[in-house]
mmCIF file of C-alpha atoms and ligand atoms in Angstrom:
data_model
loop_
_atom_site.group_PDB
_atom_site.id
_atom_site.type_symbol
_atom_site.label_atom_id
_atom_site.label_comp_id
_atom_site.label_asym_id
_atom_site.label_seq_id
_atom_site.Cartn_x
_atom_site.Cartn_y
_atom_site.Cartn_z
ATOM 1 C CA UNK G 260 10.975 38.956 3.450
ATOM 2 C CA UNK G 261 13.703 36.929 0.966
ATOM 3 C CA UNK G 262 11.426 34.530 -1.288
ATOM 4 C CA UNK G 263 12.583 32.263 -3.448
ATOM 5 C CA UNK G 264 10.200 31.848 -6.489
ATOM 6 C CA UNK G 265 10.025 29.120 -8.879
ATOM 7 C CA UNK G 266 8.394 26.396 -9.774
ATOM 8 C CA UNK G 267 9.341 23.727 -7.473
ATOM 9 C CA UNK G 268 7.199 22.611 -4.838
ATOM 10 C CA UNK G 269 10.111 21.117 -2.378
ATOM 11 C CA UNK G 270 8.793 18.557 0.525
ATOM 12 C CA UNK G 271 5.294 20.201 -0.117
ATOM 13 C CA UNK G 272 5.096 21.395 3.661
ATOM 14 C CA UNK G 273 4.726 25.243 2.876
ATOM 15 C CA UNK G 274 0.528 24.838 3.730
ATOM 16 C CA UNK G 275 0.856 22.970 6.947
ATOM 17 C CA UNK G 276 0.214 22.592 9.487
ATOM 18 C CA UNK G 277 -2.870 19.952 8.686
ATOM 19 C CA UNK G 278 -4.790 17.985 11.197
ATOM 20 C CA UNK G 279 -3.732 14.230 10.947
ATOM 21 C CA UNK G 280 -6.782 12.216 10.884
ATOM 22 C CA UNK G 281 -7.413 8.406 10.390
ATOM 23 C CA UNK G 282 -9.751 7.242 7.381
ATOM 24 C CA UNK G 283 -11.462 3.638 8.683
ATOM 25 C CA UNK G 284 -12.621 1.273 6.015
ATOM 26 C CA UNK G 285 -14.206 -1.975 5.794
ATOM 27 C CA UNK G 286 -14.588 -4.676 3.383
ATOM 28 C CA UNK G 287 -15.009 -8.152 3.013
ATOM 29 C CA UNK G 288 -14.934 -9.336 6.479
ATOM 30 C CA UNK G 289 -11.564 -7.554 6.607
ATOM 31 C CA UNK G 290 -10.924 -3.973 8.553
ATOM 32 C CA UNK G 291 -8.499 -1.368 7.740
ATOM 33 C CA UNK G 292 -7.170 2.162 9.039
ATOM 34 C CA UNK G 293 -4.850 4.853 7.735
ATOM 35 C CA UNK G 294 -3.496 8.295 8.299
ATOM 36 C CA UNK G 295 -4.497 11.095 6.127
ATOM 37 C CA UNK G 296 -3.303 14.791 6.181
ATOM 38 C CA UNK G 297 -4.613 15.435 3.059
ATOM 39 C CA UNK G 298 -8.762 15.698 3.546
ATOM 40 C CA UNK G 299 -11.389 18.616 3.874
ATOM 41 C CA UNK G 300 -14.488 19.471 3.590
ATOM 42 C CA UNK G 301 -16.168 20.347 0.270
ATOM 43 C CA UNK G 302 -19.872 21.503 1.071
ATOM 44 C CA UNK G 303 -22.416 22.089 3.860
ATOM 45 C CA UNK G 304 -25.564 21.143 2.175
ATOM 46 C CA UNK G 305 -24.980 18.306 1.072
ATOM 47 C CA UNK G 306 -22.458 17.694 4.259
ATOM 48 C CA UNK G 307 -19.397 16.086 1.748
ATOM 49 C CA UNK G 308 -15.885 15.273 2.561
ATOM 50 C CA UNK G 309 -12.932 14.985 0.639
ATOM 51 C CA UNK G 310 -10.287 12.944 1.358
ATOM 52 C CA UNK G 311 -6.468 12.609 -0.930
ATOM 53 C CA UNK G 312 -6.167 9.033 -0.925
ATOM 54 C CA UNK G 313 -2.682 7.612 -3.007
ATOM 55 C CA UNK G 314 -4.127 4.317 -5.189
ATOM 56 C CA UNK G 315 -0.852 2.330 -3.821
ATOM 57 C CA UNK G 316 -2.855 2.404 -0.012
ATOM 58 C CA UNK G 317 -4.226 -1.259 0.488
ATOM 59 C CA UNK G 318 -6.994 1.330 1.918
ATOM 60 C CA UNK G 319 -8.009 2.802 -1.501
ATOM 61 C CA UNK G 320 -8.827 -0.894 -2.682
ATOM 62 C CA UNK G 321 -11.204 -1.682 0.013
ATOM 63 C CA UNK G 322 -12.412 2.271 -0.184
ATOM 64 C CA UNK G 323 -13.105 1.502 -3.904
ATOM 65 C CA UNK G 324 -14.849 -2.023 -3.582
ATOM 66 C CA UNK G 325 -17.344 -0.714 -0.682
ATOM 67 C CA UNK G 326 -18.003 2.760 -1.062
ATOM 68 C CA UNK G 327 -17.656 3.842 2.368
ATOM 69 C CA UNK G 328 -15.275 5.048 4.417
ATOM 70 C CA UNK G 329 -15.065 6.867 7.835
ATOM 71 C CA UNK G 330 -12.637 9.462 8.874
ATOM 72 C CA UNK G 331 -11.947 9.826 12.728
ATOM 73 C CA UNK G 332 -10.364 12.965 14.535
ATOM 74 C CA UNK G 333 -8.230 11.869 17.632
ATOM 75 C CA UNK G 334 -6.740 14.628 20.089
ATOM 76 C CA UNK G 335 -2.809 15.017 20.766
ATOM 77 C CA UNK G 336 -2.605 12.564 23.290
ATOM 78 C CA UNK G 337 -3.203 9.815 20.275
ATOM 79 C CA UNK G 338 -0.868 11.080 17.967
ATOM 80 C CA UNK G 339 1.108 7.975 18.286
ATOM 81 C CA UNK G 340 -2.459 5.935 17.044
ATOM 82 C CA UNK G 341 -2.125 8.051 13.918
ATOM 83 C CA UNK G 342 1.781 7.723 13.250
ATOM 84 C CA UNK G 343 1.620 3.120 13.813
ATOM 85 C CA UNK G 344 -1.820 3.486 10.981
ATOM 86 C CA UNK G 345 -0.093 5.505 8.972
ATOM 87 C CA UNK G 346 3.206 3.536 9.021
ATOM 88 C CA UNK G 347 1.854 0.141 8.166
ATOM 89 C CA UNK G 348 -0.018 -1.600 5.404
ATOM 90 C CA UNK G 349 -2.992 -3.438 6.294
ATOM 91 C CA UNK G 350 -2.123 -5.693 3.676
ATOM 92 C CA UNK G 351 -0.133 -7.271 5.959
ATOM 93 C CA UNK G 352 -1.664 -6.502 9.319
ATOM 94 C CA UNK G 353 -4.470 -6.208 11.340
ATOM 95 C CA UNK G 354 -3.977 -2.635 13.077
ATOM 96 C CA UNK G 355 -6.665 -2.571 14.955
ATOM 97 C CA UNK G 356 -5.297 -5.384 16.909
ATOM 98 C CA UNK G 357 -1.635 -4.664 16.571
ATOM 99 C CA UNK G 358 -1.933 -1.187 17.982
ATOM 100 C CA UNK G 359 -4.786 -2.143 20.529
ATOM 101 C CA UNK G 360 -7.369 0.529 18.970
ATOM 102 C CA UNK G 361 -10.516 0.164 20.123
ATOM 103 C CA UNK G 362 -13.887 0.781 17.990
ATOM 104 C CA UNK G 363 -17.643 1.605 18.317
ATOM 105 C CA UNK G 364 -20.273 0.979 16.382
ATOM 106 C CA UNK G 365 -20.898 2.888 12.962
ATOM 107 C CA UNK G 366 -24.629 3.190 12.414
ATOM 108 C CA UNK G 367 -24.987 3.879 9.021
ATOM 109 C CA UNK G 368 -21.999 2.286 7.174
ATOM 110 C CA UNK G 369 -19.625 -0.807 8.170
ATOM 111 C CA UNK G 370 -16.570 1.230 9.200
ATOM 112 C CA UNK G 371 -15.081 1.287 12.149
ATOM 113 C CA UNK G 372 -15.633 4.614 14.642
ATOM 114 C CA UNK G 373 -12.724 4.895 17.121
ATOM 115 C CA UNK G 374 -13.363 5.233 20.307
ATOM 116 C CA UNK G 375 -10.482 8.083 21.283
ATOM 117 C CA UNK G 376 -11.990 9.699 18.285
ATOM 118 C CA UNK G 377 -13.197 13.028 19.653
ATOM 119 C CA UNK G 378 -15.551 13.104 16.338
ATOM 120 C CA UNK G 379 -15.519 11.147 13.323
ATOM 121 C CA UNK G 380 -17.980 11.060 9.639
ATOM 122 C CA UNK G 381 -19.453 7.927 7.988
ATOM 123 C CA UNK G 382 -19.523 8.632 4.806
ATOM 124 C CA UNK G 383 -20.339 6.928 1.521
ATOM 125 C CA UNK G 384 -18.784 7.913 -1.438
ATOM 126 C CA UNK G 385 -20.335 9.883 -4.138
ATOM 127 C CA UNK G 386 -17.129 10.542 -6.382
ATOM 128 C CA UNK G 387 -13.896 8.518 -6.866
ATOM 129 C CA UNK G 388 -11.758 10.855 -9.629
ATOM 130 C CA UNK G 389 -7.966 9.861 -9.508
ATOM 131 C CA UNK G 390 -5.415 13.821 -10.075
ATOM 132 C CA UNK G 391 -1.740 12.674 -10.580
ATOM 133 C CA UNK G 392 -0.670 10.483 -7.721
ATOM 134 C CA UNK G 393 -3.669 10.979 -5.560
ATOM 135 C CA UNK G 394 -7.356 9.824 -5.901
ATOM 136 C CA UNK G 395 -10.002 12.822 -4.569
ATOM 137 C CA UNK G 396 -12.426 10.791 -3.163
ATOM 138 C CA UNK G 397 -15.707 12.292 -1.845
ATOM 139 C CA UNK G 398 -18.215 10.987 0.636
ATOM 140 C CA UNK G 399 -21.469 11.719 2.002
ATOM 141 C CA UNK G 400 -21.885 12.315 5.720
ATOM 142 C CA UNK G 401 -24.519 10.123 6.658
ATOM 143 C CA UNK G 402 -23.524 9.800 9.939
ATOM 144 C CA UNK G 403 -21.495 11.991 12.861
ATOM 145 C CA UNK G 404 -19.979 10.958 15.965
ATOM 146 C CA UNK G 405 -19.080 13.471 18.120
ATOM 147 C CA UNK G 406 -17.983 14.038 22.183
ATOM 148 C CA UNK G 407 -20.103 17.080 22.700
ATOM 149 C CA UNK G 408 -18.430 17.909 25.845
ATOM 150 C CA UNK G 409 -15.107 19.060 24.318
ATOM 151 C CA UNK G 410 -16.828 21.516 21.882
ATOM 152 C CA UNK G 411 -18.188 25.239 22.778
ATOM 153 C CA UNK G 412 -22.073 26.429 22.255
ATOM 154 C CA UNK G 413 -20.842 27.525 18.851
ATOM 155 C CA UNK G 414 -19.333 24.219 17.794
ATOM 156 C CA UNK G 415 -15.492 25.165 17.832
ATOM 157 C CA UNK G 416 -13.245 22.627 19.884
ATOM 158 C CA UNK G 417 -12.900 23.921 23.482
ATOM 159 C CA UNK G 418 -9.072 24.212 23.339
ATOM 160 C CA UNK G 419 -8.713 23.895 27.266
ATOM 161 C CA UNK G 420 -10.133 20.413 26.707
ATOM 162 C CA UNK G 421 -8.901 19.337 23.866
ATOM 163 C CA UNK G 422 -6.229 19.476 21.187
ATOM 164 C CA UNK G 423 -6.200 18.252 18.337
ATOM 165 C CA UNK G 424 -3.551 16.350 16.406
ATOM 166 C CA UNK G 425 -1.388 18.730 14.314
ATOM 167 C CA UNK G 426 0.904 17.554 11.126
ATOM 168 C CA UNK G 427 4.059 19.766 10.372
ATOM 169 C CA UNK G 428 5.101 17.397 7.796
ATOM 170 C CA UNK G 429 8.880 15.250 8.057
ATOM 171 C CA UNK G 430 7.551 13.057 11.105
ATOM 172 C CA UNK G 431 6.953 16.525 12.599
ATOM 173 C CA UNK G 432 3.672 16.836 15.469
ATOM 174 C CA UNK G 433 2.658 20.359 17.198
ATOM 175 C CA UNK G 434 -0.528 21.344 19.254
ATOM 176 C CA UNK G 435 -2.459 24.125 19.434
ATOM 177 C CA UNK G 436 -1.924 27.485 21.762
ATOM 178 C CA UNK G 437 -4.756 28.096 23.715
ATOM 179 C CA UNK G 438 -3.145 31.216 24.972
ATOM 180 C CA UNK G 439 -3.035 32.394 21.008
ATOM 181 C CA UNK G 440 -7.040 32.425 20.524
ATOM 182 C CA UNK G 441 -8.527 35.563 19.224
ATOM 183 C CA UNK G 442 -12.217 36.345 18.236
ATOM 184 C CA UNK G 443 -12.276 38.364 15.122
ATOM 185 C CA UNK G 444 -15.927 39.400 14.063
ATOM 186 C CA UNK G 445 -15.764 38.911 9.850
ATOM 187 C CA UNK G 446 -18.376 41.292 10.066
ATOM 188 C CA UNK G 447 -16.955 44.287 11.978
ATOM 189 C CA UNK G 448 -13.552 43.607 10.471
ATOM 190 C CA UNK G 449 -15.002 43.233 6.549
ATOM 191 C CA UNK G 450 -16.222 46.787 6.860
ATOM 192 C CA UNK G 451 -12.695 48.537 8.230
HETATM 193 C C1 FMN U 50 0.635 11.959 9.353
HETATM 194 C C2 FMN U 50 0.426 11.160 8.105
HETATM 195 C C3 FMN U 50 -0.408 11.645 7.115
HETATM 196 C C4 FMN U 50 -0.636 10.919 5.947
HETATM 197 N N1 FMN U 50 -1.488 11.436 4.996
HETATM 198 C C5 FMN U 50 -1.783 10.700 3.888
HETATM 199 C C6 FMN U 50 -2.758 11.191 2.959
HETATM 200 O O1 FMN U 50 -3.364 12.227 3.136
HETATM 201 N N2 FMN U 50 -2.988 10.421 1.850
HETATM 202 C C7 FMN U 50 -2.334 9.230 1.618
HETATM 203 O O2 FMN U 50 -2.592 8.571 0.592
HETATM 204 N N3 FMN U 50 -1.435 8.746 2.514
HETATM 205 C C8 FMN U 50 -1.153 9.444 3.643
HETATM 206 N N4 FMN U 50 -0.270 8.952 4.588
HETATM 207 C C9 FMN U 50 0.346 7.633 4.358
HETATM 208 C C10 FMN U 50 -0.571 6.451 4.736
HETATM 209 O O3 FMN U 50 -1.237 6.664 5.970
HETATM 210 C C11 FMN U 50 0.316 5.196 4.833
HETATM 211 O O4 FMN U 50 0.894 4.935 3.565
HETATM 212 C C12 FMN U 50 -0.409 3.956 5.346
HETATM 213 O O5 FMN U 50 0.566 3.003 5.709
HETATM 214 C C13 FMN U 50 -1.367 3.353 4.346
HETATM 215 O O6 FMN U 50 -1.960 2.233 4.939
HETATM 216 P P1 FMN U 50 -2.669 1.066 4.115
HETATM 217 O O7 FMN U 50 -1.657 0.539 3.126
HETATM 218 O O8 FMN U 50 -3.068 0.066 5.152
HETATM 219 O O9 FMN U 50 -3.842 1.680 3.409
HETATM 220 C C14 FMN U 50 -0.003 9.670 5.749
HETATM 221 C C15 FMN U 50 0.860 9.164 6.754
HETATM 222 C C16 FMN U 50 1.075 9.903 7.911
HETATM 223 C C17 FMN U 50 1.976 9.357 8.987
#
């Protein structure tokens, strides 16, 4: 295999795909939602959640003034829901009536939960630390939403019922293959 090796980083795309998810925030009567490839998880116990936020998003002011934010997972089929919050500014617009999304109730924070959101966190944030152009901001889970029926006994998505919403980068969307799915034990394969 030809590699080129330097020290640029290009468009940045080389580690995607990344599921596209939508970070929901609230504050001061107003509402706000935005896309976000950049996010993961950063322990189990406590549950945390890390999420790449850039300080020029109206949504890292209202993130930053109260503490909370949610991050919803929708599948394929709401891709577009992703693309229209993550192609606007809430500065200027309310998106959740714009794009018609509809909400639930969040039970331990003020954020809005989707409803096409096949799971989504509450969290409240625990660390705000700003790394070049991003902020790494890190929430408790203090809350989970999440449509049992599309995941298997073991908690993985059930691929057959749902896919998720996969980021190639440059405006680029892909899904899953269900036909690709292999089970390989860590444990039998860690001793080979
Ligand atoms: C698929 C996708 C992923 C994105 N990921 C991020 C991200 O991880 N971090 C970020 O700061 N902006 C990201 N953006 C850009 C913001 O979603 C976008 O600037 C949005 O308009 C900000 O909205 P706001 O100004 O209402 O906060 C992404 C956009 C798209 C379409």
């Amino acid at each position: 295999m030809l590699k080129v090796v330097g020290e640029d980083i290009g468009a940045f795309y080389q580690h995607y795909p990344r599921v596209a998810a939508i970070v929901t925030v609230s504050s001061a009567g107003r509402k706000n939602a935005m896309a976000v490839a950049w996010h993961s998880p950063v322990s189990f116990k406590p549950p945390l959640y890390g999420i790449a936020i850039s300080p020029k998003r109206y949504t890292y002011q209202m993130i930053n003034d109260s503490k909370q934010f949610g991050i919803n997972f929708l599948p394929q089929g709401q891709a577009a829901t992703v693309v229209a919050v993550g192609g606007s500014s809430g500065s200027f617009t309310d998106k959740f009536t714009e794009f018609n999304i509809e909400e639930d109730s969040a039970i331990k924070t003020d954020v809005s939960i989707l409803q096409d959101a096949y799971a989504a966190y509450e969290c409240k944030v625990v660390d705000n630390r700003l790394f070049g152009d991003h902020a790494w901001i890190i929430g408790e889970i203090v809350a989970v939403h999440i449509a049992v029926e599309l995941f298997q006994e073991n908690g993985i998505i059930d691929l057959n019922l749902l896919q998720p919403v996969l980021y190639l980068g440059a405006e680029t969307y892909c899904a899953a293959d269900k036909n690709s799915i292999k089970v390989l034990d860590r444990n039998e394969y860690g001793k080979r």
